[in-house]
Amino acid sequence: MKRVAFYTLGCKVNAYDSTYMQSLFEQRGYTVVPFGEEADIVVVNTCTVTAVADKKSRAMIRRGARSGKVIVAGCLAQKSAEALLKMDGVDAVVGTDDRARIVDIAEQLLSGEKHIDATHGLSGCGYEPMRITAPGEKTRGIIKIQEGCNCFCSYCIIPYVRGRSRSRSYDDIVTEAKALAEAGVRELVLTGIHIASYNDNGRGLGDVVLALDAIGPRIRLGSVEPGVLGEAFVQQVASATRFCPHFHLSLQSGSESVLKRMNRPYTPEQYAEFVSMLRRYFDKPAITTDVIAGFPAETEAEHQESLTFVERIGFSRIHVFPYSAREGTKAYHMTPKVPKAVARRRAGELIELGERLERQYIGSLMGTTAEVLFEEESQAYPGLLEGYSERYVRVAACAKSNEMRVVTLREARGTVARGE
């Protein structure tokens, strides 16, 4: 029996794409083995959002080449197919569309063909039909509802490697959600490149949430772009009984002048107004975000504006990234560049602030109840199981794996709460 191994880098969209491609191999009789074991085919699903992601992707490609014939998929493959095919050990590249052909490409490699470039331009592409009936994880099912982005933020390569925004069929999403629920999934995570732009014949993101609310598993949103969704959407999701009050709203900067250079579609005040609206409709919602440190021409004053704004919002968690120049984007040519040492220092200050805010948020939840999906043994509380609450807080308690139950939060060690 033929063997295939996968290694996936990057976001939840990539995780979904890998699960889909893996299912195609299984349908054709392949056995999926752990990455690093001997295999006939090794698929490395790459990321190119930063230079670090490029480096990690190439490192995993080289590792995969020790085990079998390598097919490079994903965003780096879409961006740099020609360069990748010149790498030792790369046998084929598949981009971010037409992945249904991947097993045929694997068969061509096994029959002796070499250096197959299966990428193509994304102009005019519709949504690529995909469906998963078995989750990639035991407890959580990722559902991809949208692909691509029309925003063209000045720092971002993703619209160039994922194409323009296109939405999945509403009915197909519901069908997949039902199948995942029947397979035992306890949480559905809606993901895409820009899910706030979802639109299928007038049905938006809120309509999808309401349709899935009746199926059973709780519902969590992936990253949502601020400045797109309004109060009608908030009212919709607030009426859903299984919706997790967790909103990942990508901020990127708390400085209005930096946001303009980034081509972001909102001001700090508009962002703050949306967060205030969420807090009117939800009790202590988790507001998480991403922030870029050291964007081109960012002054110390602009960095301080970001720090002040982040503290004002009171995020429950932030992910901080030093700016990474991406060739082909508008920001790539912006000057002056912030020295790397300065960007690292600013990132460190944001991370330190984020950690303090996260501890404050968790502390504010003590004595309240949380619905937790328990998944793994806790490192913070040995002997207990740990999982995420509806507000995306790690909670440890006495529980069974894949059990979802309500606990009362009593204390915390670092960023892990203990419930009983």
Short mmCIF file of C-alpha atoms in Angstrom, two decimals:
data_model
loop_
_atom_site.label_atom_id
_atom_site.label_comp_id
_atom_site.label_asym_id
_atom_site.label_seq_id
_atom_site.Cartn_x
_atom_site.Cartn_y
_atom_site.Cartn_z
CA MET A 1 0.00 0.00 0.00
CA LYS A 2 1.31 3.48 -0.91
CA ARG A 3 2.17 5.85 1.91
CA VAL A 4 1.80 9.63 2.14
CA ALA A 5 2.94 12.05 4.85
CA PHE A 6 1.89 15.66 5.44
CA TYR A 7 3.47 18.66 7.11
CA THR A 8 1.37 21.82 7.43
CA LEU A 9 2.62 25.32 8.21
CA GLY A 10 0.64 28.49 8.78
CA CYS A 11 -2.99 29.21 9.42
CA LYS A 12 -6.24 27.30 9.95
CA VAL A 13 -7.04 27.68 6.24
CA ASN A 14 -3.91 25.68 5.47
CA ALA A 15 -4.90 23.12 8.11
CA TYR A 16 -8.27 22.69 6.38
CA ASP A 17 -6.65 22.42 2.95
CA SER A 18 -4.28 19.73 4.25
CA THR A 19 -7.11 17.73 5.78
CA TYR A 20 -8.92 17.89 2.45
CA MET A 21 -5.87 16.78 0.46
CA GLN A 22 -5.20 14.00 2.95
CA SER A 23 -8.75 12.72 2.45
CA LEU A 24 -8.16 12.60 -1.31
CA PHE A 25 -5.13 10.36 -0.82
CA GLU A 26 -7.06 8.11 1.57
CA GLN A 27 -9.88 7.76 -0.95
CA ARG A 28 -7.32 6.53 -3.49
CA GLY A 29 -5.97 3.87 -1.14
CA TYR A 30 -2.97 5.64 0.39
CA THR A 31 -2.03 5.16 4.04
CA VAL A 32 -1.27 8.40 5.88
CA VAL A 33 1.89 8.12 8.01
CA PRO A 34 3.55 10.62 10.37
CA PHE A 35 5.85 13.17 8.80
CA GLY A 36 9.43 11.91 8.98
CA GLU A 37 8.55 8.27 8.38
CA GLU A 38 9.39 6.68 5.04
CA ALA A 39 6.70 7.52 2.49
CA ASP A 40 6.12 7.36 -1.23
CA ILE A 41 4.84 10.95 -1.24
CA VAL A 42 5.48 13.81 1.18
CA VAL A 43 3.23 16.88 0.96
CA VAL A 44 4.52 20.08 2.58
CA ASN A 45 1.74 22.67 2.75
CA THR A 46 3.61 25.96 3.03
CA CYS A 47 3.11 29.48 4.38
CA THR A 48 4.63 32.72 3.09
CA VAL A 49 3.10 35.38 5.33
CA THR A 50 6.56 36.34 6.70
CA ALA A 51 10.21 35.70 5.89
CA VAL A 52 10.31 33.38 8.91
CA ALA A 53 7.45 31.37 7.40
CA ASP A 54 9.41 31.08 4.13
CA LYS A 55 12.46 29.84 6.01
CA LYS A 56 10.48 27.27 8.01
CA SER A 57 8.72 26.07 4.87
CA ARG A 58 12.02 25.48 3.05
CA ALA A 59 13.47 23.72 6.09
CA MET A 60 10.52 21.30 6.21
CA ILE A 61 10.78 20.70 2.46
CA ARG A 62 14.41 19.64 2.92
CA ARG A 63 13.42 17.35 5.80
CA GLY A 64 10.60 15.84 3.79
CA ALA A 65 12.91 15.07 0.89
CA ARG A 66 14.72 12.53 3.09
CA SER A 67 11.55 10.43 3.29
CA GLY A 68 9.99 10.44 -0.17
CA LYS A 69 9.04 12.41 -3.27
CA VAL A 70 8.03 15.91 -2.25
CA ILE A 71 5.01 17.87 -3.43
CA VAL A 72 5.09 21.46 -2.21
CA ALA A 73 1.63 22.99 -1.80
CA GLY A 74 0.21 26.21 -0.41
CA CYS A 75 1.12 29.88 -0.44
CA LEU A 76 4.89 29.65 -0.92
CA ALA A 77 4.32 27.24 -3.81
CA GLN A 78 1.90 29.71 -5.40
CA LYS A 79 4.36 32.58 -5.02
CA SER A 80 7.67 30.88 -5.82
CA ALA A 81 6.98 27.76 -7.90
CA GLU A 82 9.93 28.22 -10.24
CA ALA A 83 12.43 28.74 -7.41
CA LEU A 84 11.08 25.78 -5.44
CA LEU A 85 11.40 23.43 -8.40
CA LYS A 86 15.12 24.26 -8.45
CA MET A 87 15.49 23.07 -4.84
CA ASP A 88 17.02 19.66 -4.34
CA GLY A 89 14.33 17.16 -3.49
CA VAL A 90 11.32 19.10 -4.78
CA ASP A 91 9.44 16.99 -7.31
CA ALA A 92 6.23 18.98 -7.84
CA VAL A 93 4.48 22.18 -6.78
CA VAL A 94 0.75 22.70 -6.31
CA GLY A 95 -0.50 26.18 -5.46
CA THR A 96 -3.63 27.39 -3.71
CA ASP A 97 -6.19 26.21 -6.25
CA ASP A 98 -7.05 23.01 -8.12
CA ARG A 99 -5.83 20.81 -5.28
CA ALA A 100 -8.24 18.08 -6.35
CA ARG A 101 -5.50 17.03 -8.81
CA ILE A 102 -2.89 16.35 -6.14
CA VAL A 103 -3.24 12.56 -6.11
CA ASP A 104 -3.00 12.44 -9.92
CA ILE A 105 0.18 14.50 -9.66
CA ALA A 106 1.54 12.08 -7.06
CA GLU A 107 0.80 9.17 -9.39
CA GLN A 108 2.66 10.93 -12.20
CA LEU A 109 5.70 11.31 -9.94
CA LEU A 110 5.58 7.65 -8.96
CA SER A 111 5.44 6.67 -12.62
CA GLY A 112 8.67 8.56 -13.30
CA GLU A 113 7.71 12.13 -14.19
CA LYS A 114 9.78 14.91 -12.62
CA HIS A 115 9.57 18.60 -11.81
CA ILE A 116 5.83 19.08 -12.26
CA ASP A 117 4.54 22.66 -11.96
CA ALA A 118 0.79 22.45 -11.34
CA THR A 119 0.36 26.10 -10.29
CA HIS A 120 -1.60 28.59 -12.35
CA GLY A 121 -2.83 32.17 -12.14
CA LEU A 122 -5.75 32.84 -9.81
CA SER A 123 -7.52 35.53 -11.83
CA GLY A 124 -11.16 34.61 -12.32
CA CYS A 125 -11.01 31.53 -10.08
CA GLY A 126 -14.19 30.54 -8.33
CA TYR A 127 -14.34 28.88 -4.92
CA GLU A 128 -12.63 25.50 -5.18
CA PRO A 129 -15.12 22.81 -4.06
CA MET A 130 -13.84 20.99 -0.98
CA ARG A 131 -15.61 18.95 1.65
CA ILE A 132 -14.41 17.18 4.79
CA THR A 133 -16.55 14.57 6.54
CA ALA A 134 -14.03 13.52 9.20
CA PRO A 135 -12.24 16.13 11.34
CA GLY A 136 -8.50 16.62 11.33
CA GLU A 137 -8.73 16.78 15.13
CA LYS A 138 -10.85 14.64 17.45
CA THR A 139 -12.69 17.45 19.16
CA ARG A 140 -12.66 20.45 16.85
CA GLY A 141 -13.76 20.76 13.24
CA ILE A 142 -12.45 23.52 11.00
CA ILE A 143 -14.86 24.59 8.26
CA LYS A 144 -13.48 26.74 5.48
CA ILE A 145 -16.20 29.09 4.26
CA GLN A 146 -14.28 31.59 2.14
CA GLU A 147 -11.06 32.01 0.14
CA GLY A 148 -8.98 35.01 -0.94
CA CYS A 149 -9.03 38.72 -0.10
CA ASN A 150 -9.72 42.00 -1.90
CA CYS A 151 -8.23 44.33 0.72
CA PHE A 152 -4.60 44.55 -0.43
CA CYS A 153 -3.20 45.87 2.83
CA SER A 154 0.17 47.36 1.98
CA TYR A 155 2.20 44.78 3.96
CA CYS A 156 0.29 41.66 2.94
CA ILE A 157 1.21 39.11 0.27
CA ILE A 158 -1.90 36.96 0.79
CA PRO A 159 -4.18 38.50 -1.91
CA TYR A 160 -1.44 37.72 -4.45
CA VAL A 161 -1.11 34.06 -3.43
CA ARG A 162 -4.75 33.31 -2.52
CA GLY A 163 -6.54 35.41 -5.11
CA ARG A 164 -9.64 37.56 -4.83
CA SER A 165 -12.36 36.91 -2.28
CA ARG A 166 -14.82 34.15 -3.14
CA SER A 167 -17.35 32.42 -0.92
CA ARG A 168 -18.35 28.82 -0.43
CA SER A 169 -21.91 27.68 -0.98
CA TYR A 170 -24.06 28.25 2.12
CA ASP A 171 -25.73 24.85 1.66
CA ASP A 172 -22.37 23.10 1.33
CA ILE A 173 -21.19 24.64 4.61
CA VAL A 174 -24.30 23.38 6.41
CA THR A 175 -23.88 19.90 4.92
CA GLU A 176 -20.27 19.69 6.08
CA ALA A 177 -21.14 20.99 9.55
CA LYS A 178 -23.77 18.27 9.96
CA ALA A 179 -21.29 15.58 8.88
CA LEU A 180 -18.68 16.83 11.34
CA ALA A 181 -21.25 16.91 14.15
CA GLU A 182 -22.20 13.32 13.36
CA ALA A 183 -18.48 12.42 13.50
CA GLY A 184 -18.36 13.64 17.11
CA VAL A 185 -16.93 17.14 16.75
CA ARG A 186 -17.78 19.38 19.71
CA GLU A 187 -16.68 22.73 18.27
CA LEU A 188 -16.89 24.16 14.75
CA VAL A 189 -14.37 26.86 13.79
CA LEU A 190 -15.33 28.97 10.77
CA THR A 191 -12.23 29.97 8.87
CA GLY A 192 -11.14 31.66 5.67
CA ILE A 193 -8.81 34.40 4.53
CA HIS A 194 -11.41 37.17 5.05
CA ILE A 195 -14.55 35.58 6.50
CA ALA A 196 -16.16 38.96 7.19
CA SER A 197 -16.53 39.32 3.41
CA TYR A 198 -18.53 36.07 3.14
CA ASN A 199 -21.51 36.46 0.81
CA ASP A 200 -23.44 33.70 -0.92
CA ASN A 201 -26.43 35.17 -2.74
CA GLY A 202 -27.00 37.74 -0.02
CA ARG A 203 -26.33 35.43 2.91
CA GLY A 204 -23.55 36.73 5.12
CA LEU A 205 -21.40 35.47 7.97
CA GLY A 206 -24.14 35.98 10.55
CA ASP A 207 -26.54 33.85 8.49
CA VAL A 208 -23.99 31.02 8.45
CA VAL A 209 -23.63 31.20 12.24
CA LEU A 210 -27.40 31.03 12.73
CA ALA A 211 -27.71 28.05 10.37
CA LEU A 212 -25.00 26.14 12.22
CA ASP A 213 -26.40 27.09 15.63
CA ALA A 214 -29.15 24.49 15.30
CA ILE A 215 -26.74 21.63 14.53
CA GLY A 216 -25.26 21.16 18.00
CA PRO A 217 -21.51 21.87 18.33
CA ARG A 218 -20.53 25.27 19.63
CA ILE A 219 -19.37 27.76 17.00
CA ARG A 220 -16.20 29.85 17.00
CA LEU A 221 -15.12 32.41 14.42
CA GLY A 222 -11.64 32.59 13.00
CA SER A 223 -9.99 35.95 12.42
CA VAL A 224 -12.42 38.73 11.47
CA GLU A 225 -11.42 41.97 9.76
CA PRO A 226 -12.62 45.09 11.63
CA GLY A 227 -14.38 47.82 9.71
CA VAL A 228 -16.54 45.44 7.67
CA LEU A 229 -19.20 44.03 9.98
CA GLY A 230 -21.84 46.15 11.69
CA GLU A 231 -24.49 45.95 14.38
CA ALA A 232 -26.82 43.74 12.34
CA PHE A 233 -24.13 41.03 12.34
CA VAL A 234 -23.51 41.44 16.07
CA GLN A 235 -27.25 41.10 16.76
CA GLN A 236 -27.36 37.91 14.69
CA VAL A 237 -24.50 36.15 16.44
CA ALA A 238 -25.63 37.38 19.87
CA SER A 239 -28.93 35.56 19.30
CA ALA A 240 -27.16 32.23 18.61
CA THR A 241 -27.18 29.91 21.63
CA ARG A 242 -24.00 27.98 20.70
CA PHE A 243 -21.84 30.93 19.62
CA CYS A 244 -18.54 31.51 21.44
CA PRO A 245 -18.10 35.15 22.56
CA HIS A 246 -14.57 35.30 21.17
CA PHE A 247 -13.65 37.79 18.45
CA HIS A 248 -10.20 37.86 16.86
CA LEU A 249 -10.11 41.36 15.37
CA SER A 250 -6.83 42.06 13.57
CA LEU A 251 -5.70 45.51 14.72
CA GLN A 252 -2.12 45.62 13.29
CA SER A 253 -1.50 49.10 14.75
CA GLY A 254 -3.10 51.46 17.23
CA SER A 255 -1.73 54.49 15.39
CA GLU A 256 -4.04 56.16 12.88
CA SER A 257 -1.17 57.32 10.67
CA VAL A 258 0.36 53.82 10.56
CA LEU A 259 -3.05 52.29 9.75
CA LYS A 260 -3.30 54.67 6.78
CA ARG A 261 0.10 53.55 5.47
CA MET A 262 -0.99 49.95 5.99
CA ASN A 263 -4.16 50.62 3.92
CA ARG A 264 -6.34 49.31 6.74
CA PRO A 265 -10.07 50.19 6.36
CA TYR A 266 -10.64 51.76 9.81
CA THR A 267 -9.28 54.24 12.32
CA PRO A 268 -8.46 53.40 15.94
CA GLU A 269 -11.66 55.15 17.02
CA GLN A 270 -13.79 53.07 14.63
CA TYR A 271 -12.10 49.94 15.95
CA ALA A 272 -12.79 50.99 19.54
CA GLU A 273 -16.44 51.71 18.72
CA PHE A 274 -16.89 48.19 17.32
CA VAL A 275 -15.31 46.65 20.43
CA SER A 276 -17.63 48.74 22.61
CA MET A 277 -20.58 47.43 20.62
CA LEU A 278 -19.45 43.84 21.15
CA ARG A 279 -19.21 44.48 24.89
CA ARG A 280 -22.76 45.84 24.92
CA TYR A 281 -24.10 42.62 23.42
CA PHE A 282 -21.80 40.09 25.14
CA ASP A 283 -20.67 39.71 28.75
CA LYS A 284 -16.88 39.94 28.94
CA PRO A 285 -16.22 38.77 25.37
CA ALA A 286 -12.69 37.70 24.51
CA ILE A 287 -11.15 40.26 22.17
CA THR A 288 -7.91 38.95 20.68
CA THR A 289 -5.78 40.55 17.99
CA ASP A 290 -2.61 40.78 15.91
CA VAL A 291 -0.19 43.72 16.03
CA ILE A 292 2.77 44.46 13.74
CA ALA A 293 5.79 46.13 15.34
CA GLY A 294 8.26 48.20 13.34
CA PHE A 295 6.20 48.90 10.22
CA PRO A 296 8.16 51.06 7.74
CA ALA A 297 8.53 54.67 8.93
CA GLU A 298 6.92 53.86 12.29
CA THR A 299 8.14 56.49 14.73
CA GLU A 300 8.59 56.06 18.46
CA ALA A 301 5.54 58.27 18.97
CA GLU A 302 3.44 56.02 16.71
CA HIS A 303 4.65 52.97 18.60
CA GLN A 304 3.59 54.62 21.86
CA GLU A 305 0.18 55.31 20.32
CA SER A 306 -0.13 51.57 19.65
CA LEU A 307 0.83 50.69 23.22
CA THR A 308 -1.67 53.18 24.62
CA PHE A 309 -4.46 51.93 22.35
CA VAL A 310 -3.79 48.26 23.09
CA GLU A 311 -4.04 48.99 26.81
CA ARG A 312 -7.19 51.05 26.29
CA ILE A 313 -8.96 48.21 24.49
CA GLY A 314 -7.87 45.67 27.10
CA PHE A 315 -7.33 42.72 24.79
CA SER A 316 -7.56 39.24 26.25
CA ARG A 317 -4.63 38.09 24.09
CA ILE A 318 -2.42 39.60 21.40
CA HIS A 319 -0.12 38.07 18.81
CA VAL A 320 2.81 40.34 17.99
CA PHE A 321 4.88 40.15 14.81
CA PRO A 322 7.91 42.27 13.90
CA TYR A 323 7.29 43.66 10.41
CA SER A 324 8.47 41.31 7.66
CA ALA A 325 9.02 42.79 4.20
CA ARG A 326 7.22 40.87 1.44
CA GLU A 327 8.44 41.50 -2.09
CA GLY A 328 5.54 42.41 -4.34
CA THR A 329 3.67 44.43 -1.72
CA LYS A 330 3.43 48.22 -1.54
CA ALA A 331 5.12 48.34 1.88
CA TYR A 332 8.17 46.55 0.48
CA HIS A 333 9.25 49.85 -1.10
CA MET A 334 8.30 52.11 1.82
CA THR A 335 11.08 53.99 3.61
CA PRO A 336 12.63 54.53 6.02
CA LYS A 337 12.89 51.00 7.32
CA VAL A 338 12.81 50.54 11.08
CA PRO A 339 16.06 48.89 12.25
CA LYS A 340 15.52 45.24 13.19
CA ALA A 341 16.79 45.79 16.72
CA VAL A 342 14.27 48.60 17.21
CA ALA A 343 11.44 46.48 15.79
CA ARG A 344 12.37 43.62 18.13
CA ARG A 345 12.41 45.96 21.13
CA ARG A 346 9.00 47.38 20.22
CA ALA A 347 7.63 43.87 19.71
CA GLY A 348 8.93 42.91 23.14
CA GLU A 349 7.14 45.85 24.74
CA LEU A 350 3.88 44.87 23.04
CA ILE A 351 4.29 41.24 24.07
CA GLU A 352 4.93 42.23 27.69
CA LEU A 353 1.81 44.42 27.68
CA GLY A 354 -0.22 41.65 26.05
CA GLU A 355 0.80 39.14 28.70
CA ARG A 356 -0.24 41.53 31.46
CA LEU A 357 -3.60 42.19 29.81
CA GLU A 358 -4.19 38.46 29.34
CA ARG A 359 -3.61 37.82 33.04
CA GLN A 360 -5.95 40.69 33.93
CA TYR A 361 -8.67 39.31 31.67
CA ILE A 362 -8.39 35.82 33.14
CA GLY A 363 -8.48 37.33 36.63
CA SER A 364 -11.70 39.16 35.77
CA LEU A 365 -13.35 35.80 35.08
CA MET A 366 -12.66 34.26 38.49
CA GLY A 367 -15.88 33.05 40.12
CA THR A 368 -17.70 32.87 36.79
CA THR A 369 -18.65 29.73 34.90
CA ALA A 370 -17.00 28.53 31.70
CA GLU A 371 -17.94 25.86 29.18
CA VAL A 372 -14.70 24.01 28.48
CA LEU A 373 -13.82 21.47 25.78
CA PHE A 374 -11.17 19.30 27.48
CA GLU A 375 -8.49 17.96 25.15
CA GLU A 376 -5.11 17.26 26.77
CA GLU A 377 -3.20 16.87 30.01
CA SER A 378 -2.44 20.14 31.76
CA GLN A 379 1.16 21.21 32.29
CA ALA A 380 0.15 24.00 34.66
CA TYR A 381 -2.02 21.67 36.78
CA PRO A 382 -0.58 18.13 36.62
CA GLY A 383 -3.21 15.43 36.93
CA LEU A 384 -5.94 17.58 35.38
CA LEU A 385 -7.09 17.87 31.79
CA GLU A 386 -7.02 21.17 29.96
CA GLY A 387 -8.95 22.78 27.14
CA TYR A 388 -10.36 26.05 25.83
CA SER A 389 -13.41 27.80 27.24
CA GLU A 390 -15.91 29.58 25.04
CA ARG A 391 -13.90 32.76 25.75
CA TYR A 392 -10.68 31.13 24.53
CA VAL A 393 -9.15 30.80 27.99
CA ARG A 394 -7.15 27.68 28.81
CA VAL A 395 -8.89 25.93 31.72
CA ALA A 396 -7.75 22.87 33.67
CA ALA A 397 -10.13 20.66 35.65
CA CYS A 398 -10.91 17.06 36.52
CA ALA A 399 -12.47 15.83 33.27
CA LYS A 400 -12.37 13.26 30.49
CA SER A 401 -10.78 13.80 27.08
CA ASN A 402 -13.22 15.24 24.53
CA GLU A 403 -15.64 16.06 27.34
CA MET A 404 -17.37 19.43 27.28
CA ARG A 405 -18.73 20.67 30.56
CA VAL A 406 -19.32 23.78 32.61
CA VAL A 407 -16.94 24.57 35.47
CA THR A 408 -16.50 27.48 37.87
CA LEU A 409 -13.16 29.27 37.58
CA ARG A 410 -11.36 29.41 40.93
CA GLU A 411 -7.72 30.42 40.35
CA ALA A 412 -5.05 30.74 37.68
CA ARG A 413 -1.42 29.84 37.19
CA GLY A 414 0.01 32.12 34.55
CA THR A 415 -2.51 32.05 31.71
CA VAL A 416 -4.20 28.77 32.66
CA ALA A 417 -7.25 28.90 34.92
CA ARG A 418 -8.41 26.07 37.19
CA GLY A 419 -12.06 25.13 37.26
CA GLU A 420 -14.19 22.90 39.43
#
